[in-house]
Coordinates of C-alpha atoms in Angstrom, one line a residue:
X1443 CA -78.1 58.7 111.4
X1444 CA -78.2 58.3 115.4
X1445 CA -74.9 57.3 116.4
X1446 CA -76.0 56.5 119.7
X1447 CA -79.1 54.2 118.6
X1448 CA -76.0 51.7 116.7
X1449 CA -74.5 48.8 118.5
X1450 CA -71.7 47.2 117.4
X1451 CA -70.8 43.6 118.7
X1452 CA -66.9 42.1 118.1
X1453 CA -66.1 39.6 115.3
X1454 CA -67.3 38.3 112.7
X1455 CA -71.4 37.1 112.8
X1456 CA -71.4 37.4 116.4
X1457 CA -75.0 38.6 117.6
X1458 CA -75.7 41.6 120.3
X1459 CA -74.9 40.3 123.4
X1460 CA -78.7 39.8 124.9
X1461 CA -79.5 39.1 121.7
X1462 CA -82.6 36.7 120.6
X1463 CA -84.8 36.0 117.6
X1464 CA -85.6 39.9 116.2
X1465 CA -81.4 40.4 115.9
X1466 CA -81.8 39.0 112.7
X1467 CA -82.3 42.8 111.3
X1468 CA -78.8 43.4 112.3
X1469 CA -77.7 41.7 109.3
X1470 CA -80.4 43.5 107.1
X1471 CA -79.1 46.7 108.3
X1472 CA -75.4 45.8 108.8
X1473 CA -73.5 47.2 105.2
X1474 CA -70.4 47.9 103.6
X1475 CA -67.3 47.4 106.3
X1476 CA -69.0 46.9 109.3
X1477 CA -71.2 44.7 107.6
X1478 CA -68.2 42.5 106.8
X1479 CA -67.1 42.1 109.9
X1480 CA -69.6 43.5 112.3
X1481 CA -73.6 43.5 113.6
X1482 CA -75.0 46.5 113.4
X1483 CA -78.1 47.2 115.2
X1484 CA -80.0 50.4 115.0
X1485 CA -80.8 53.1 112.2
X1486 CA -77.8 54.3 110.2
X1487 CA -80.0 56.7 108.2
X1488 CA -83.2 58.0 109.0
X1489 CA -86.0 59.0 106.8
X1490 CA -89.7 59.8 106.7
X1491 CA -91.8 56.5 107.5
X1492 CA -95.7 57.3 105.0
X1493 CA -94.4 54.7 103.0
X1494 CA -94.4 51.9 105.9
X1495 CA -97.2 49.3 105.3
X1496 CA -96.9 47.4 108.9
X1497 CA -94.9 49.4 111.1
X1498 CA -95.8 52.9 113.2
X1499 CA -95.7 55.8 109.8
X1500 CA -93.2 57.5 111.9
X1501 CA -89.1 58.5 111.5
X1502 CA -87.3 55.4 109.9
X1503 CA -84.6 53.4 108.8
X1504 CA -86.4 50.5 107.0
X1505 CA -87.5 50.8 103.4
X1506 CA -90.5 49.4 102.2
X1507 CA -88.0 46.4 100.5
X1508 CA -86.7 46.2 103.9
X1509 CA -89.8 46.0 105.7
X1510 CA -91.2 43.4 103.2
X1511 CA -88.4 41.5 103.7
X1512 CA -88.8 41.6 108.0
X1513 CA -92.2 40.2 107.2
X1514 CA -91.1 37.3 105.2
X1515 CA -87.9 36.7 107.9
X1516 CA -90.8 37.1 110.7
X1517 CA -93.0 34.4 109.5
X1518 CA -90.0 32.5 108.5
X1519 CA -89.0 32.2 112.2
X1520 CA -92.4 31.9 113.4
X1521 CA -92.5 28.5 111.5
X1522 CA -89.4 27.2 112.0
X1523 CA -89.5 27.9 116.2
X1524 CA -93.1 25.7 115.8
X1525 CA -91.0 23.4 114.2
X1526 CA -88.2 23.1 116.6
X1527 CA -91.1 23.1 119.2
X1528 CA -92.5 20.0 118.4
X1529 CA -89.6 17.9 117.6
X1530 CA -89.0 17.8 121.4
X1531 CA -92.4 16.0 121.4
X1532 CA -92.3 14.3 118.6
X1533 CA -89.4 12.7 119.7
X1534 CA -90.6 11.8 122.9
X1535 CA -93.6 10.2 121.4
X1536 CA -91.8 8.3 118.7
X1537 CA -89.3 7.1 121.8
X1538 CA -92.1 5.6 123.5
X1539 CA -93.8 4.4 120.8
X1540 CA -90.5 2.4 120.1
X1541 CA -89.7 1.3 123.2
X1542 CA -93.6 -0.5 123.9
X1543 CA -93.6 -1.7 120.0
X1544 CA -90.2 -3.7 120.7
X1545 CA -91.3 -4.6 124.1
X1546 CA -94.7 -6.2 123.2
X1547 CA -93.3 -8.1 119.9
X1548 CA -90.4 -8.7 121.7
X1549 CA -93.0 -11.1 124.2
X1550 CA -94.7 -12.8 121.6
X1551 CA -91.0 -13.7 119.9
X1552 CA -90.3 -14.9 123.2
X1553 CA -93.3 -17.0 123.6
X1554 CA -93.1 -18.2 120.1
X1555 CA -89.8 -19.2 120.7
X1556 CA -90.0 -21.1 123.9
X1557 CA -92.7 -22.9 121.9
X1558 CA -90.1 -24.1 119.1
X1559 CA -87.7 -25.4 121.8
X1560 CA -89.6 -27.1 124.1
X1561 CA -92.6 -28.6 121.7
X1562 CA -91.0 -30.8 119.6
X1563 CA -89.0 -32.9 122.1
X1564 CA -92.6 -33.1 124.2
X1565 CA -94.7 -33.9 121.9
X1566 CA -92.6 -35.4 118.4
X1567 CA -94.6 -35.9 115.4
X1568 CA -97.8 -34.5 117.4
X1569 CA -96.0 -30.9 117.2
X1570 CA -93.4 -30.8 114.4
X1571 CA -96.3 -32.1 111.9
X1572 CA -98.6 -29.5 112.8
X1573 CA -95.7 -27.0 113.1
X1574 CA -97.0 -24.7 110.6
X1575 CA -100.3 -24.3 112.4
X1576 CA -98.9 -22.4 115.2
X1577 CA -96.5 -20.2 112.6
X1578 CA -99.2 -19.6 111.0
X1579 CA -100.9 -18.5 114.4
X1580 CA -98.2 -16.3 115.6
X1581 CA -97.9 -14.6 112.3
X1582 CA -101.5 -14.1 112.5
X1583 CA -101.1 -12.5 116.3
X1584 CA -98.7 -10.2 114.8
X1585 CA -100.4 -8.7 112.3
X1586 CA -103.4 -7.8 114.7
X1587 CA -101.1 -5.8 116.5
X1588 CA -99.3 -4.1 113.7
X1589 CA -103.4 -3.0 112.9
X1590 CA -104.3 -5.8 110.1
X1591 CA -107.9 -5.8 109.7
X1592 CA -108.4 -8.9 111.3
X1593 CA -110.9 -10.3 114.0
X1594 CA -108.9 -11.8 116.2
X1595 CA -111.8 -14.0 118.0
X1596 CA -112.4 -15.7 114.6
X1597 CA -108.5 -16.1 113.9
X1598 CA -108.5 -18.2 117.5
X1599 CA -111.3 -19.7 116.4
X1600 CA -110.0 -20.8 112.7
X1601 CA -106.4 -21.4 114.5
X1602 CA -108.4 -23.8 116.8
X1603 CA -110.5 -26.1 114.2
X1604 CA -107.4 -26.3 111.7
X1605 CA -105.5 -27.7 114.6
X1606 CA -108.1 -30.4 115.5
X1607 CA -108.6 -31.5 112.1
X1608 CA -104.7 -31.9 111.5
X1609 CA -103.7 -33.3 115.3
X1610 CA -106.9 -36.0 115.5
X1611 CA -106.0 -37.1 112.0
X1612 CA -102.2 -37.6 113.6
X1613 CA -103.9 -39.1 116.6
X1614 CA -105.5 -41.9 114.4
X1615 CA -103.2 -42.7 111.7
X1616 CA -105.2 -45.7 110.8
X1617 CA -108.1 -44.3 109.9
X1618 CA -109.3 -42.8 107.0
X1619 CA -110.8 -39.0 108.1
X1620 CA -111.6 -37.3 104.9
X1621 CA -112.5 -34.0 104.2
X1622 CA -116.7 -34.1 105.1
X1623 CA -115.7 -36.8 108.1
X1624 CA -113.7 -33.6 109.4
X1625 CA -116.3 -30.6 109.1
X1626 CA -118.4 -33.4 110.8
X1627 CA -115.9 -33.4 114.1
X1628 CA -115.4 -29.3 113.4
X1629 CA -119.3 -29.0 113.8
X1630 CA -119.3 -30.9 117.2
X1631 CA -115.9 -29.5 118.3
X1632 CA -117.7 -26.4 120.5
X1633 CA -119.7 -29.2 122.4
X1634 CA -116.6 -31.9 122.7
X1635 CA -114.5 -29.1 123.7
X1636 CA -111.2 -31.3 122.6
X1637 CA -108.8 -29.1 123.9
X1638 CA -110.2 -28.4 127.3
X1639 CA -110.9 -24.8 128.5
X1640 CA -107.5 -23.2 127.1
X1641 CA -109.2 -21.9 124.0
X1642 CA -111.8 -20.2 125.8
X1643 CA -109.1 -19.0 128.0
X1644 CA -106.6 -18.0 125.3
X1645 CA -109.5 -16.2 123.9
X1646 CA -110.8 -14.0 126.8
X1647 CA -107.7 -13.1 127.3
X1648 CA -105.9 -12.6 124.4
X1649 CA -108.5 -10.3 122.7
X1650 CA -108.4 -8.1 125.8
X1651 CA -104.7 -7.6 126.4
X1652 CA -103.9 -7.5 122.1
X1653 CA -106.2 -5.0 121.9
X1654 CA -105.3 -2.9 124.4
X1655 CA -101.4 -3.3 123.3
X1656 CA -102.4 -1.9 119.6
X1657 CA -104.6 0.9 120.7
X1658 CA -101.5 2.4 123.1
X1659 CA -99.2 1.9 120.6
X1660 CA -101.2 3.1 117.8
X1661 CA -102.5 6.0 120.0
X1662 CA -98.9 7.0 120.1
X1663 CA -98.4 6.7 116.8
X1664 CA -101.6 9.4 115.6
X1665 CA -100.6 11.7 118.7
X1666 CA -97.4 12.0 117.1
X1667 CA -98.5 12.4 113.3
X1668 CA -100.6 15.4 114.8
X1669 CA -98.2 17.0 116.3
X1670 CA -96.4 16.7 113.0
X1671 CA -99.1 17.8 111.0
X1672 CA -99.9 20.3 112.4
X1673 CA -96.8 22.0 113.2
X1674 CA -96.5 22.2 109.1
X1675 CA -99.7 24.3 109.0
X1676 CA -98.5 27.5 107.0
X1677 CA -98.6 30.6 109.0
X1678 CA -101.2 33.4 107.4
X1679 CA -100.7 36.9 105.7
X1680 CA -102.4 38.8 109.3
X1681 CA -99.9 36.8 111.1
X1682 CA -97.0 38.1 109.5
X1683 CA -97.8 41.4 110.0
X1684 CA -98.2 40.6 113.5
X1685 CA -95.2 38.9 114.3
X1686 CA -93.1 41.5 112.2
X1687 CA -94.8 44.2 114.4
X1688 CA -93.9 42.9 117.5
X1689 CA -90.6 41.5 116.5
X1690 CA -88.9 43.8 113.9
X1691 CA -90.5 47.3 113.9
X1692 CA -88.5 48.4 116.9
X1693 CA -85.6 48.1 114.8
X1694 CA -87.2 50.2 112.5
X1695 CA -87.7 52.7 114.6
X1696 CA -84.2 52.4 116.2
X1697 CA -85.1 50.9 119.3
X1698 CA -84.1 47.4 118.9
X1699 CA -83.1 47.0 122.7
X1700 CA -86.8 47.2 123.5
X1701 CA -88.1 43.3 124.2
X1702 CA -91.5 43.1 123.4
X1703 CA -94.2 43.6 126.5
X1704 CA -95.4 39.8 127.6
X1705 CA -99.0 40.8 127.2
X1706 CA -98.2 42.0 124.4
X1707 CA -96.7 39.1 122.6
X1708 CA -99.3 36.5 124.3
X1709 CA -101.6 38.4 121.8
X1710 CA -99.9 38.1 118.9
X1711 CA -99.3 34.4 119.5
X1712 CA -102.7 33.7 120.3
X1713 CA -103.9 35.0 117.3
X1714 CA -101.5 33.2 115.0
X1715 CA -101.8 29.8 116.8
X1716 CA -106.0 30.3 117.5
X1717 CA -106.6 26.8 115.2
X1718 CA -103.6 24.8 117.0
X1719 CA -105.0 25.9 120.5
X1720 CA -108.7 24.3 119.2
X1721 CA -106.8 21.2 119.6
X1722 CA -106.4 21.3 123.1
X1723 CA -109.9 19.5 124.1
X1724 CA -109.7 16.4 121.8
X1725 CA -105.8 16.6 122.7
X1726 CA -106.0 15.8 126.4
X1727 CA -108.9 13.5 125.6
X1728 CA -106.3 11.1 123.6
X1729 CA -104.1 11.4 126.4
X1730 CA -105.6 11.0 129.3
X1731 CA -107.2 7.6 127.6
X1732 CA -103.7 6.4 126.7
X1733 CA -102.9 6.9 130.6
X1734 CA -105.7 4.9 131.5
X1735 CA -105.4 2.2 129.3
X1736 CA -101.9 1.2 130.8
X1737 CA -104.1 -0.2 133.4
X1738 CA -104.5 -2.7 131.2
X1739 CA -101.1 -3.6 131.0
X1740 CA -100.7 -5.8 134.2
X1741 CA -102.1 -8.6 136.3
X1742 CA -103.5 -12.2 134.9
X1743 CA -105.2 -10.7 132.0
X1744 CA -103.0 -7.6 131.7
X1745 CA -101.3 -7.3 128.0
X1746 CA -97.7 -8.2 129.6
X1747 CA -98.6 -11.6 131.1
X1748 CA -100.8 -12.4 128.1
X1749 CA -99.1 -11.9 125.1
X1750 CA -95.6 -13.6 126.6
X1751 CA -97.9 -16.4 127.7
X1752 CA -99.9 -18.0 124.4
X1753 CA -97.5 -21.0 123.9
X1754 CA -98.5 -21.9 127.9
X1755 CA -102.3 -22.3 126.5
X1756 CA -101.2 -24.3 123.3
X1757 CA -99.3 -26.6 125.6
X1758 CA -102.2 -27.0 127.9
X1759 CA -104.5 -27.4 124.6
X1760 CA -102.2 -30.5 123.5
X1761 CA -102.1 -32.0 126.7
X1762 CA -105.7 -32.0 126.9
X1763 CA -106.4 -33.2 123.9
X1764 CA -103.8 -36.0 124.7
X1765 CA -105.9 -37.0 128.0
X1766 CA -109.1 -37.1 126.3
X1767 CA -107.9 -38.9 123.3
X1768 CA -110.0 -42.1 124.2
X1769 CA -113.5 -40.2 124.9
X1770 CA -112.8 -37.5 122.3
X1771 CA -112.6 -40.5 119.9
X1772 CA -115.7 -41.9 121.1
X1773 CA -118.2 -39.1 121.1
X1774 CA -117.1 -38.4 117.5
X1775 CA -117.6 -41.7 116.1
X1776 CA -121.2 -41.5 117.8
X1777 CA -122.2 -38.2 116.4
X1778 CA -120.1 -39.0 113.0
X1779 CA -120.1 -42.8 112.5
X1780 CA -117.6 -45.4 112.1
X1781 CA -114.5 -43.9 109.8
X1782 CA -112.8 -46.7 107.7
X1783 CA -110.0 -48.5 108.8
X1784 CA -106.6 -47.3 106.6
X1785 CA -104.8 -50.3 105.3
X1786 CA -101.5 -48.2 104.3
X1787 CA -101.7 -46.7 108.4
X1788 CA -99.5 -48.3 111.0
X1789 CA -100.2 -50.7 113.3
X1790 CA -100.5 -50.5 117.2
X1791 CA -96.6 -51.1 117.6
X1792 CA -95.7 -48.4 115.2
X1793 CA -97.3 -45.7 117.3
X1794 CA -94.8 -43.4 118.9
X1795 CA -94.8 -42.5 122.4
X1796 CA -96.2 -39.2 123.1
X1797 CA -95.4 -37.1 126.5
X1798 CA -97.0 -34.2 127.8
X1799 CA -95.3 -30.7 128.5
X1800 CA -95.2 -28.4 131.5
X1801 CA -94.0 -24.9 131.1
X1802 CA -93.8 -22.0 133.6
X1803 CA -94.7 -18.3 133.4
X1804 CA -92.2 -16.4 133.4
X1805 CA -91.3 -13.5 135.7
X1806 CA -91.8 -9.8 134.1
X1807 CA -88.6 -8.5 132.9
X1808 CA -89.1 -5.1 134.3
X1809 CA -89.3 -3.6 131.4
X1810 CA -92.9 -2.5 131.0
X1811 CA -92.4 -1.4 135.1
X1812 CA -89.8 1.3 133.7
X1813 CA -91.6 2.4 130.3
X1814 CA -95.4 2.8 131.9
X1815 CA -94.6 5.7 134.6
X1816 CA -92.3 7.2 132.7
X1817 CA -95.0 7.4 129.3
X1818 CA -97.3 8.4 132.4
X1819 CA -95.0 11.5 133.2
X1820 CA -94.7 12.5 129.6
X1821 CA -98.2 12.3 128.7
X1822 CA -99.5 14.1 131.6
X1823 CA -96.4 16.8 131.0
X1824 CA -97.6 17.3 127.4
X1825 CA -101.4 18.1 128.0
X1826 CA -101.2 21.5 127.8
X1827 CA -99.3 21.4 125.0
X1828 CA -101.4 23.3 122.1
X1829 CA -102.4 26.3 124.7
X1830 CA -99.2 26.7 126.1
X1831 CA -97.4 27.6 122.7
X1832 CA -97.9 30.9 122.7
X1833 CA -96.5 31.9 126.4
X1834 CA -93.5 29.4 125.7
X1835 CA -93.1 31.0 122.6
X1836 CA -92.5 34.1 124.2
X1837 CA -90.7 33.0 126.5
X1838 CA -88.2 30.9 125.1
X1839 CA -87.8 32.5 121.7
X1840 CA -88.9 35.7 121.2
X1841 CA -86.9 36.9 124.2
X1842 CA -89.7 39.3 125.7
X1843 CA -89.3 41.2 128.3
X1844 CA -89.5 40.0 131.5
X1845 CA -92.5 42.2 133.0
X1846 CA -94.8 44.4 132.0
X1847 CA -93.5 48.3 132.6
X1848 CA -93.1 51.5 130.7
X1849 CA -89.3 50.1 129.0
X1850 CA -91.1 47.4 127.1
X1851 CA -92.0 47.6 123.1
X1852 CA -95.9 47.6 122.8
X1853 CA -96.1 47.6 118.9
X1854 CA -95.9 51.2 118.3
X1855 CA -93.0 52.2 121.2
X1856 CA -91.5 51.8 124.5
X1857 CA -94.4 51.5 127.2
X1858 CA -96.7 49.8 128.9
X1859 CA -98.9 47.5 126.9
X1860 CA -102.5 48.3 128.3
X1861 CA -104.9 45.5 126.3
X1862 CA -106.2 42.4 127.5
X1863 CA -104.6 39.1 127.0
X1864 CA -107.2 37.4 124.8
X1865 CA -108.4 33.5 126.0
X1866 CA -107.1 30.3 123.8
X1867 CA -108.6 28.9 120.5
X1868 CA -110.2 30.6 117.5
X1869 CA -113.6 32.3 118.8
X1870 CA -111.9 34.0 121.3
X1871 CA -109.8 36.0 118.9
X1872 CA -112.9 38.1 117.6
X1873 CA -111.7 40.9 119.5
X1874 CA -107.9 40.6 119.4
X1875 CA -105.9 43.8 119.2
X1876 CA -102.9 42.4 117.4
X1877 CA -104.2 39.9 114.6
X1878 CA -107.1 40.3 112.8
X1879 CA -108.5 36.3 113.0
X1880 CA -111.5 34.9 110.7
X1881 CA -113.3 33.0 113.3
X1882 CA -115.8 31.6 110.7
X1883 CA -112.8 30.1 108.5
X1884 CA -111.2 27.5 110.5
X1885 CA -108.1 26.2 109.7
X1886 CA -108.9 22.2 107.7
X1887 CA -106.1 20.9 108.1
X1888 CA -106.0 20.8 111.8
X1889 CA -109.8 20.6 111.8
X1890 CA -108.5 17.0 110.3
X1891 CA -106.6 16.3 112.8
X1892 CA -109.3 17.1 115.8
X1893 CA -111.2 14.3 113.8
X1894 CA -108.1 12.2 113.8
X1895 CA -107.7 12.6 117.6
X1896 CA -111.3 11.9 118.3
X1897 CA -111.2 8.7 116.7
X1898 CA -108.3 7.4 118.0
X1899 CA -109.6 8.4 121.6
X1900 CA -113.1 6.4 120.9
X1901 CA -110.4 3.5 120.2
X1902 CA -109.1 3.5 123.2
X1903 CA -111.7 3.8 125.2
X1904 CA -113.2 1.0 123.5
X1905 CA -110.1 -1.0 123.8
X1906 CA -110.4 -0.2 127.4
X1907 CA -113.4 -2.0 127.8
X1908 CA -112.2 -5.2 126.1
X1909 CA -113.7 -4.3 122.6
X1910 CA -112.0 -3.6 119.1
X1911 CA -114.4 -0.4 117.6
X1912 CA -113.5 -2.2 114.1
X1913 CA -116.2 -4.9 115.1
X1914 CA -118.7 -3.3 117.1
X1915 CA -121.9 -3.2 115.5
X1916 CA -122.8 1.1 115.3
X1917 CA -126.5 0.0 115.9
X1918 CA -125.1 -0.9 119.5
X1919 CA -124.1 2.6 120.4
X1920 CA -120.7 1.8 121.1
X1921 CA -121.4 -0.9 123.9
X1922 CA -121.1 -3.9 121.9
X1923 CA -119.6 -6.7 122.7
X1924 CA -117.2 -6.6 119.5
X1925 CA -117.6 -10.2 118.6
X1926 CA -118.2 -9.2 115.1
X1927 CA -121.7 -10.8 114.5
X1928 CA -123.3 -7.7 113.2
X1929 CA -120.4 -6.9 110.6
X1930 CA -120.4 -7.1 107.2
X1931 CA -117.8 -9.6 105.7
X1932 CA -116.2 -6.3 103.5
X1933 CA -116.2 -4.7 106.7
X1934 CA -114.5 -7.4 108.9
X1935 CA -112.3 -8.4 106.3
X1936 CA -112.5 -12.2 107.4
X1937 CA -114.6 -14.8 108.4
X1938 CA -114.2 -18.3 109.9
X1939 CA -113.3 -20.6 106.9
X1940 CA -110.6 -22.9 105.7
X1941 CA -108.5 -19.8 104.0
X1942 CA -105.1 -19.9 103.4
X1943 CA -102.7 -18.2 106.0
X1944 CA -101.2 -16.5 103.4
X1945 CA -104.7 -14.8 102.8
X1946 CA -103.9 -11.1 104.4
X1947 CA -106.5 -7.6 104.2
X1948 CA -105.2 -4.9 104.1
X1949 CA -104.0 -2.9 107.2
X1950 CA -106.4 -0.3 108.4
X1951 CA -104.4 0.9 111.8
X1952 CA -100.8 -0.1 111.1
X1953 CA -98.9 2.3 113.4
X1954 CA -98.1 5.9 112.1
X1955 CA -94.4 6.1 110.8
X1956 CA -93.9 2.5 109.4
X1957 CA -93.2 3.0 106.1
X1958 CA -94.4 0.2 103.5
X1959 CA -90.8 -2.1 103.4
X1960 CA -90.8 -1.9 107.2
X1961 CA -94.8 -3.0 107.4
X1962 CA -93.6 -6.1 105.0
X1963 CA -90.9 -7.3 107.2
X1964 CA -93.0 -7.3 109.6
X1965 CA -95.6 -8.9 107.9
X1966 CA -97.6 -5.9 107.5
X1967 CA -98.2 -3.3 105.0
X1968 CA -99.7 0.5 106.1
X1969 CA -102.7 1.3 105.0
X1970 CA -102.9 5.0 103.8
X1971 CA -103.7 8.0 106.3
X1972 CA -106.9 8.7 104.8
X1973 CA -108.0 4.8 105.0
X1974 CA -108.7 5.3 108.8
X1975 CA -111.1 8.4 108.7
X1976 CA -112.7 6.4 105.1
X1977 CA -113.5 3.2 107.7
X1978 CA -114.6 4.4 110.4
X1979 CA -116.0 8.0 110.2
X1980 CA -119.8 6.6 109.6
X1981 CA -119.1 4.6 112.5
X1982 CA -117.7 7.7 114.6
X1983 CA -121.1 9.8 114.2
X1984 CA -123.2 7.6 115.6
X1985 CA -120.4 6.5 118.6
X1986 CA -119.8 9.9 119.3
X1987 CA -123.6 10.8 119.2
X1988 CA -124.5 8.3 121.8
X1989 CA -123.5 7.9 125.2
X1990 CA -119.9 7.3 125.8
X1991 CA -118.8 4.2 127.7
X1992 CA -118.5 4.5 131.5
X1993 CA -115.2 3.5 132.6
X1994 CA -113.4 4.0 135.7

């Protein structure tokens, strides 16, 4: 034993002072009484090293049990310092992700609420009659956003000739409208245009600011699910080696003051992360779309003003339909004849006064102003995430030494570490030092994930041109209008038809996280994680093989 090569720190469990992740062999050396009440670093006996595996064959104090057991603890810590790593960004995702979910639904509440106060002492029996029309609209809204596999255009557009049919037949309650008299007035009702422009309105703008809502917040969602996965991927056999090479050998070879050389440890880490730092490219893709899209956010048509303002358009539809009662009326009973008088309806002095209802936007809250630069900030400050693991790594938790020079441990002793540091990502470990890397066996799971982020991304860019991807046509090449015409009804999920509301598809993008009670309080239930690459990857290969959309 070399009494000098032992430190002994006071108390009981306390670490070397200095000490990082590597003092964990203190404990696997520490025995008997100081190990009872003391760390004890070093080599308290020395012996020939041929039967080392991993470490330099040299004098030592580990035994092969030993050393097998450093490789297990090394790989162990590896893992769980990638864990800790990206909880920081998970939870900074998942923060955000919360704070614009509750903001957006917390507008349409709003809206839908201003709607149940003010609508039925404007409008009486011409509202609270047809009351469960607009639930039924809302609830529809809502389940769009939380990712239903809806086409929103053709909700508007069901949402819209339901209401006529119910709100004309209240309009005349002494005729008799039946069922083919209706489809009649449903078939001219694009022409008549009964409610004014505020369904054309509603609908530019609504599908525009909805979309865009759900792709942010569901482009949250996978970026954090990524960074979940991912930082699960199991660590490999070469790895382990590695990392108990550069971490624990020194203490095998009664050196543990030695930090390992920076170079030396970028190496290492580069190796063992080379699949994780293959995200990087599809990574900042997702991101840098998110930070555009926020664009979308403000002005007239931006997501905020929208989505708090849809009870201002079903106002101004009622009111218009109110002031064209009289040529409305007309124009149907040319194109649709004469309807029968009802006997059982009321007469002219039973009709019930009907007002009309002015509502003002109202101001932002000031919210979105605070969450959008501050998501901004984060986004851009995680974009180098994946490639910077390895020199934080060292950094942070491996305690490496803090230059390059001859007192540094290089993997076999105390010198300079003379190698290059090899570049990010998996082919350019074919020539590192430190880990011997399969470059032809990619890692699948986070080959998954690239996929993952690659859809998302065409999602957002898509939603940044006003389109939904679920409804493009593919034959378009990904500049489609999204309308929906060239979809196949098992693909849309919906068409225009006199359904019940209580008809629901299934979700195909709820958001990441929302497990399946919370989807069903909020009138959603989550698709599974395979469902989205199932939808959409025939779609991806042609999007992705055509040009992308220019946007700016």
């Amino acid at each position: 034993m070399v009494e000098g090569l032992r430190a002994v720190g006071r108390g009981r469990g306390a670490a070397p002072e200095g000490g990082g992740w590597g003092y964990g062999a203190c404990a696997v050396f520490a025995s008997g009484e100081d190990g009872a009440g003391k760390w004890v670093c070093g080599c308290p006996r020395w012996t020939p090293g041929e039967h080392l595996r991993i470490c330099p064959q040299g004098y030592t104090c580990c035994t092969s049990e030993m050393e097998e057991n450093l490789a297990n603890r090394s790989r162990a810590e590896l893992e769980t310092a990638l864990l800790d790593s990206s909880r920081a960004l998970q939870a900074t995702l998942t923060s955000q992700l919360r704070g614009f979910d509750d903001h957006f639904q917390r507008l349409l509440n709003d809206s839908e609420r201003t709607l149940q106060e003010a609508f039925p002492g404007a409008f009486g029996e011409l509202y609270t009659q047809s009351a469960k029309a607009f639930r039924d609209l809302y609830a529809e809204l809502r389940l769009y956003y939380r990712g239903a596999n809806l086409h929103l255009e053709e909700t508007l557009a069901e949402f819209w000739a339901r209401l006529l049919e119910r709100l004309f037949r209240q309009l005349h309650p002494q005729l008799l409208l039946p069922d083919d008299y209706l489809d009649c007035l449903g078939k001219q009702a694009e022409a008549l245009r009964p409610f004014g422009e505020a369904p054309r309105e509603l609908r530019l703008r609504a599908t525009r600011a909805f979309v865009a809502a759900r792709a942010f917040v569901q482009g949250l969602g996978v970026a954090g699910d990524v960074v979940r996965k991912v930082s699960q991927v199991p660590l490999g056999p070469e790895c382990s080696r590695a990392v108990m090479k550069l971490v624990y050998c020194a203490h095998c070879l009664g050196v543990p003051g030695a930090r390992p050389c920076p170079d030396y440890c970028r190496n290492v880490l580069k190796g063992c992360l080379a699949n994780q730092a293959d995200l990087d490219a599809e990574w900042r893709n997702l991101l840098d779309s998110m930070v555009l899209i926020t664009d979308k956010f403000w002005g007239p048509t931006g997501a905020e003003n929208v989505i708090g303002s849809v009870h201002l358009w079903l106002a101004e539809a009622i009111n218009a339909l109110q002031d064209n009662k009289d040529t409305l009326t007309a124009k149907v009973i040319q194109g649709c004849g004469n309807p029968k008088v009802n006997p059982q309806g009321p007469g002219p002095e039973e009709k019930r006064r009907r007002g009309k209802l002015a509502l003002q936007e109202k101001p932002p809250s000031g919210t979105l102003q605070k969450l959008v630069p501050e998501a901004k900030a984060q986004l851009r400050d995680a974009q180098d995430f994946w490639i910077s693991l390895p020199g934080m790594l060292c950094s942070e938790k491996l305690a490496m030494s803090s230059a390059s020079d001859d007192r540094c441990w290089n993997g076999v002793a105390k010198g300079r570490y003379l190698p290059e540091v090899m570049g990010d990502g998996l082919a350019n470990q074919i020539n590192n030092p430190e880990v011997e890397v399969d470059v032809t066996k990619p890692d699948m799971t986070v080959r998954q994930q690239i996929m993952q982020l690659k859809i998302m991304t065409n999602r957002l860019r898509s939603a940044y041109n006003g389109n939904d991807v679920d409804f493009q046509d593919a034959s378009d090449d990904g500049s489609g209008s999204g309308s929906g015409d060239g979809c196949a009804d098992d693909a849309c999920g919906r068409r225009v038809s006199k359904k019940s509301s209580s008809s629901r598809t299934t979700l195909t993008h709820a958001l990441p996280g929302l497990s399946e009670q919370e989807g069903q309080k909020t009138s959603a239930a989550r698709c599974p994680q395979p469902c989205l690459c199932l939808l959409l990857l025939p779609v991806l290969a042609l999007v992705l093989a055509a040009s992308r959309p220019r946007w700016r």
